[in-house]
Amino acid sequence: MKYEKGFVMVEAVIAFSIFLLLTLSILPFYIHLKQQRANLEREYMARTSLYNELLYQTYNSHHHSPSTTNFMFTFQNVQGGKRGCVSWYTFHGKEKKVCEVLFP
């Protein structure tokens, strides 16, 4: 055995175990990052939709714009402007709400 070259089965199993350990320890972090990215994209879409709805309702006589989204909007008239709020659910099912005020 002194002159044999190559890997022994034990070395291959240990190397595979280390690779598997590293992969499985990084996987939850990667999944968490993907979920956070999805939440940020959804928040961006909600804020953009809210701004567009506020512009539409402020400068048009209609109460609702023709666009359809999965967000829930509420609007109130405030002194000299319009206040709009949008709510949506995150990837984990938590409700988030953002409000903006637009003065024409």
Coordinates of N, CA and C in Angstrom, one line a residue:
M1 N 0.8 -1.2 0.0 CA 0.0 0.0 0.0 C 0.9 1.3 0.0
K2 N 2.1 1.1 0.2 CA 3.0 2.2 0.3 C 3.1 3.0 -1.0
Y3 N 3.0 2.3 -2.2 CA 3.2 2.9 -3.5 C 1.9 3.1 -4.3
E4 N 0.7 2.9 -3.6 CA -0.5 3.1 -4.3 C -0.8 4.6 -4.5
K5 N -1.4 5.0 -5.6 CA -1.7 6.4 -5.9 C -3.2 6.5 -6.1
G6 N -3.8 7.6 -5.7 CA -5.2 7.8 -5.9 C -5.9 8.0 -4.5
F7 N -7.2 8.2 -4.6 CA -8.0 8.5 -3.4 C -8.4 7.2 -2.8
V8 N -8.5 7.2 -1.5 CA -9.1 6.1 -0.8 C -10.6 6.5 -0.6
M9 N -11.4 5.5 -0.5 CA -12.9 5.7 -0.3 C -13.2 6.6 0.9
V10 N -12.5 6.5 1.9 CA -12.7 7.3 3.1 C -12.5 8.8 2.8
E11 N -11.4 9.1 2.0 CA -11.1 10.4 1.7 C -12.2 11.0 0.8
A12 N -12.7 10.2 -0.1 CA -13.8 10.7 -1.0 C -15.1 10.9 -0.2
V13 N -15.4 10.1 0.7 CA -16.6 10.3 1.6 C -16.4 11.5 2.4
I14 N -15.3 11.8 3.0 CA -15.0 13.0 3.8 C -15.1 14.2 3.0
A15 N -14.5 14.2 1.8 CA -14.6 15.4 0.9 C -16.1 15.6 0.5
F16 N -16.8 14.6 0.2 CA -18.2 14.8 -0.2 C -19.0 15.3 1.0
S17 N -18.7 14.8 2.2 CA -19.4 15.3 3.4 C -19.2 16.8 3.7
I18 N -17.9 17.2 3.5 CA -17.6 18.6 3.6 C -18.3 19.5 2.6
F19 N -18.3 19.0 1.4 CA -19.0 19.7 0.3 C -20.5 19.8 0.6
L20 N -21.1 18.7 1.1 CA -22.5 18.7 1.4 C -22.8 19.6 2.6
L21 N -22.0 19.6 3.6 CA -22.1 20.5 4.7 C -22.1 21.9 4.3
L22 N -21.2 22.3 3.5 CA -21.1 23.7 3.1 C -22.3 24.1 2.2
T23 N -22.7 23.2 1.3 CA -23.9 23.5 0.5 C -25.1 23.7 1.3
L24 N -25.4 22.8 2.2 CA -26.6 22.8 3.1 C -26.6 24.0 4.1
S25 N -25.4 24.4 4.4 CA -25.4 25.6 5.4 C -25.6 26.9 4.6
I26 N -25.3 26.9 3.3 CA -25.5 28.2 2.5 C -26.9 28.2 2.0
L27 N -27.5 27.1 1.8 CA -28.9 27.1 1.2 C -29.9 27.9 1.9
P28 N -30.1 27.8 3.2 CA -31.1 28.7 3.9 C -30.8 30.2 3.7
F29 N -29.6 30.6 3.7 CA -29.2 32.0 3.5 C -29.6 32.4 2.1
Y30 N -29.4 31.6 1.1 CA -29.8 31.9 -0.3 C -31.3 32.0 -0.4
I31 N -32.0 31.1 0.2 CA -33.5 31.1 0.2 C -34.0 32.4 0.8
H32 N -33.4 32.8 2.0 CA -33.8 34.0 2.7 C -33.5 35.2 1.8
L33 N -32.4 35.3 1.1 CA -32.1 36.4 0.2 C -33.1 36.5 -0.9
K34 N -33.5 35.3 -1.5 CA -34.5 35.3 -2.6 C -35.9 35.8 -2.1
Q35 N -36.2 35.5 -0.9 CA -37.5 35.9 -0.3 C -37.5 37.4 0.0
Q36 N -36.4 37.9 0.5 CA -36.2 39.3 0.7 C -36.3 40.1 -0.6
R37 N -35.7 39.6 -1.6 CA -35.7 40.2 -2.9 C -37.1 40.3 -3.5
A38 N -37.9 39.2 -3.3 CA -39.2 39.2 -3.8 C -40.1 40.2 -3.0
N39 N -39.8 40.3 -1.7 CA -40.6 41.3 -0.9 C -40.2 42.7 -1.3
L40 N -39.0 43.0 -1.6 CA -38.6 44.3 -2.0 C -39.2 44.7 -3.4
E41 N -39.2 43.7 -4.3 CA -39.8 43.9 -5.6 C -41.3 44.2 -5.4
R42 N -42.0 43.5 -4.5 CA -43.4 43.7 -4.3 C -43.7 45.1 -3.7
E43 N -42.8 45.5 -2.8 CA -42.9 46.8 -2.2 C -42.7 47.9 -3.2
Y44 N -41.8 47.7 -4.1 CA -41.5 48.7 -5.2 C -42.8 48.8 -6.1
M45 N -43.3 47.7 -6.4 CA -44.5 47.7 -7.3 C -45.7 48.3 -6.6
A46 N -45.8 48.1 -5.3 CA -46.9 48.7 -4.5 C -46.8 50.2 -4.4
R47 N -45.6 50.7 -4.2 CA -45.3 52.1 -4.1 C -45.6 52.8 -5.5
T48 N -45.1 52.1 -6.5 CA -45.3 52.7 -7.9 C -46.7 52.7 -8.2
S49 N -47.5 51.6 -7.9 CA -48.9 51.6 -8.2 C -49.6 52.7 -7.4
L50 N -49.3 52.9 -6.1 CA -49.9 53.9 -5.3 C -49.7 55.3 -5.9
Y51 N -48.5 55.5 -6.3 CA -48.2 56.8 -6.9 C -49.0 57.1 -8.2
N52 N -49.0 56.0 -9.0 CA -49.8 56.2 -10.2 C -51.3 56.4 -10.0
E53 N -51.8 55.6 -9.0 CA -53.3 55.8 -8.6 C -53.5 57.2 -8.0
L54 N -52.6 57.7 -7.2 CA -52.7 59.1 -6.7 C -52.8 60.1 -7.8
L55 N -51.8 60.0 -8.8 CA -51.8 60.9 -9.9 C -53.1 60.8 -10.7
Y56 N -53.6 59.6 -10.9 CA -54.8 59.4 -11.7 C -56.0 60.0 -11.0
Q57 N -56.1 59.8 -9.7 CA -57.3 60.3 -9.0 C -57.2 61.8 -8.7
T58 N -56.0 62.3 -8.7 CA -55.9 63.8 -8.4 C -56.2 64.6 -9.7
Y59 N -55.7 64.1 -10.8 CA -55.9 64.9 -12.0 C -57.0 64.4 -12.9
N60 N -57.8 63.4 -12.6 CA -58.9 62.9 -13.3 C -60.1 63.0 -12.4
S61 N -61.3 63.1 -13.0 CA -62.5 63.1 -12.2 C -63.0 61.8 -11.8
H62 N -62.4 60.7 -12.4 CA -62.8 59.4 -12.1 C -62.3 59.0 -10.7
H63 N -63.0 58.1 -10.1 CA -62.6 57.6 -8.7 C -61.6 56.5 -8.8
H64 N -61.7 55.7 -9.8 CA -60.8 54.5 -9.9 C -60.2 54.5 -11.3
S65 N -58.9 54.1 -11.3 CA -58.2 54.0 -12.6 C -58.5 52.7 -13.2
P66 N -58.3 52.6 -14.5 CA -58.7 51.3 -15.2 C -57.7 50.2 -14.9
S67 N -56.6 50.5 -14.3 CA -55.6 49.4 -14.0 C -56.1 48.4 -13.0
T68 N -55.6 47.2 -13.0 CA -56.0 46.2 -12.0 C -54.7 45.7 -11.4
T69 N -54.7 45.7 -10.1 CA -53.5 45.2 -9.3 C -54.0 44.3 -8.2
N70 N -53.0 43.7 -7.5 CA -53.3 42.8 -6.4 C -53.2 43.6 -5.1
F71 N -53.1 44.9 -5.2 CA -52.9 45.7 -4.0 C -54.2 46.3 -3.6
M72 N -54.3 46.6 -2.3 CA -55.6 47.3 -1.7 C -55.3 48.7 -1.5
F73 N -56.0 49.6 -2.1 CA -55.8 51.0 -2.0 C -56.9 51.7 -1.2
T74 N -56.6 52.7 -0.4 CA -57.6 53.6 0.2 C -57.1 55.0 0.0
F75 N -58.1 55.9 -0.2 CA -57.8 57.3 -0.5 C -58.6 58.2 0.4
Q76 N -58.0 59.3 0.8 CA -58.7 60.3 1.6 C -58.3 61.7 1.0
N77 N -59.3 62.6 1.1 CA -59.0 64.0 0.7 C -58.4 64.7 2.0
V78 N -57.3 65.3 1.8 CA -56.7 66.1 2.9 C -56.6 67.6 2.5
Q79 N -56.2 68.4 3.3 CA -56.2 69.9 3.0 C -55.3 70.1 1.8
G80 N -55.9 70.4 0.7 CA -55.1 70.7 -0.5 C -54.5 69.6 -1.3
G81 N -54.8 68.4 -0.9 CA -54.3 67.2 -1.6 C -55.0 66.0 -1.4
K82 N -54.4 64.9 -1.7 CA -55.0 63.6 -1.5 C -54.0 62.6 -0.9
R83 N -54.5 61.9 0.1 CA -53.7 60.9 0.8 C -54.1 59.5 0.3
G84 N -53.2 58.7 0.0 CA -53.4 57.4 -0.5 C -52.6 56.4 0.3
C85 N -53.2 55.2 0.6 CA -52.5 54.2 1.3 C -52.6 52.9 0.4
V86 N -51.6 52.1 0.5 CA -51.7 50.8 -0.2 C -51.2 49.7 0.8
S87 N -51.9 48.6 0.8 CA -51.5 47.5 1.6 C -51.4 46.2 0.8
W88 N -50.5 45.4 1.2 CA -50.2 44.1 0.5 C -49.6 43.1 1.5
Y89 N -49.5 41.9 1.1 CA -49.0 40.9 1.9 C -47.6 40.5 1.4
T90 N -46.7 40.3 2.4 CA -45.3 39.9 2.0 C -45.3 38.4 1.7
F91 N -44.1 37.9 1.4 CA -43.9 36.5 1.1 C -44.2 35.6 2.3
H92 N -44.0 36.1 3.5 CA -44.3 35.4 4.7 C -45.8 35.5 5.2
G93 N -46.6 36.3 4.5 CA -48.0 36.5 4.8 C -48.2 37.7 5.8
K94 N -47.2 38.5 6.0 CA -47.5 39.6 6.9 C -48.0 40.8 6.0
E95 N -48.9 41.5 6.6 CA -49.5 42.7 5.9 C -48.6 43.9 6.1
K96 N -48.3 44.6 5.0 CA -47.6 45.8 5.0 C -48.4 46.9 4.5
K97 N -48.2 48.2 5.0 CA -49.0 49.3 4.5 C -48.1 50.5 4.4
V98 N -48.3 51.3 3.3 CA -47.5 52.5 3.1 C -48.5 53.6 2.7
C99 N -48.3 54.8 3.2 CA -49.2 55.9 2.8 C -48.4 57.0 2.3
E100 N -48.9 57.7 1.3 CA -48.3 58.9 0.6 C -49.3 60.0 0.5
V101 N -48.9 61.2 0.5 CA -49.7 62.3 0.3 C -49.3 63.1 -1.0
L102 N -50.2 63.4 -1.8 CA -49.9 64.1 -3.1 C -50.6 65.5 -3.1
F103 N -49.8 66.5 -3.2 CA -50.4 67.9 -3.3 C -50.2 68.4 -4.8
P104 N -51.4 68.7 -5.5 CA -51.3 69.1 -6.9 C -50.6 70.5 -7.0

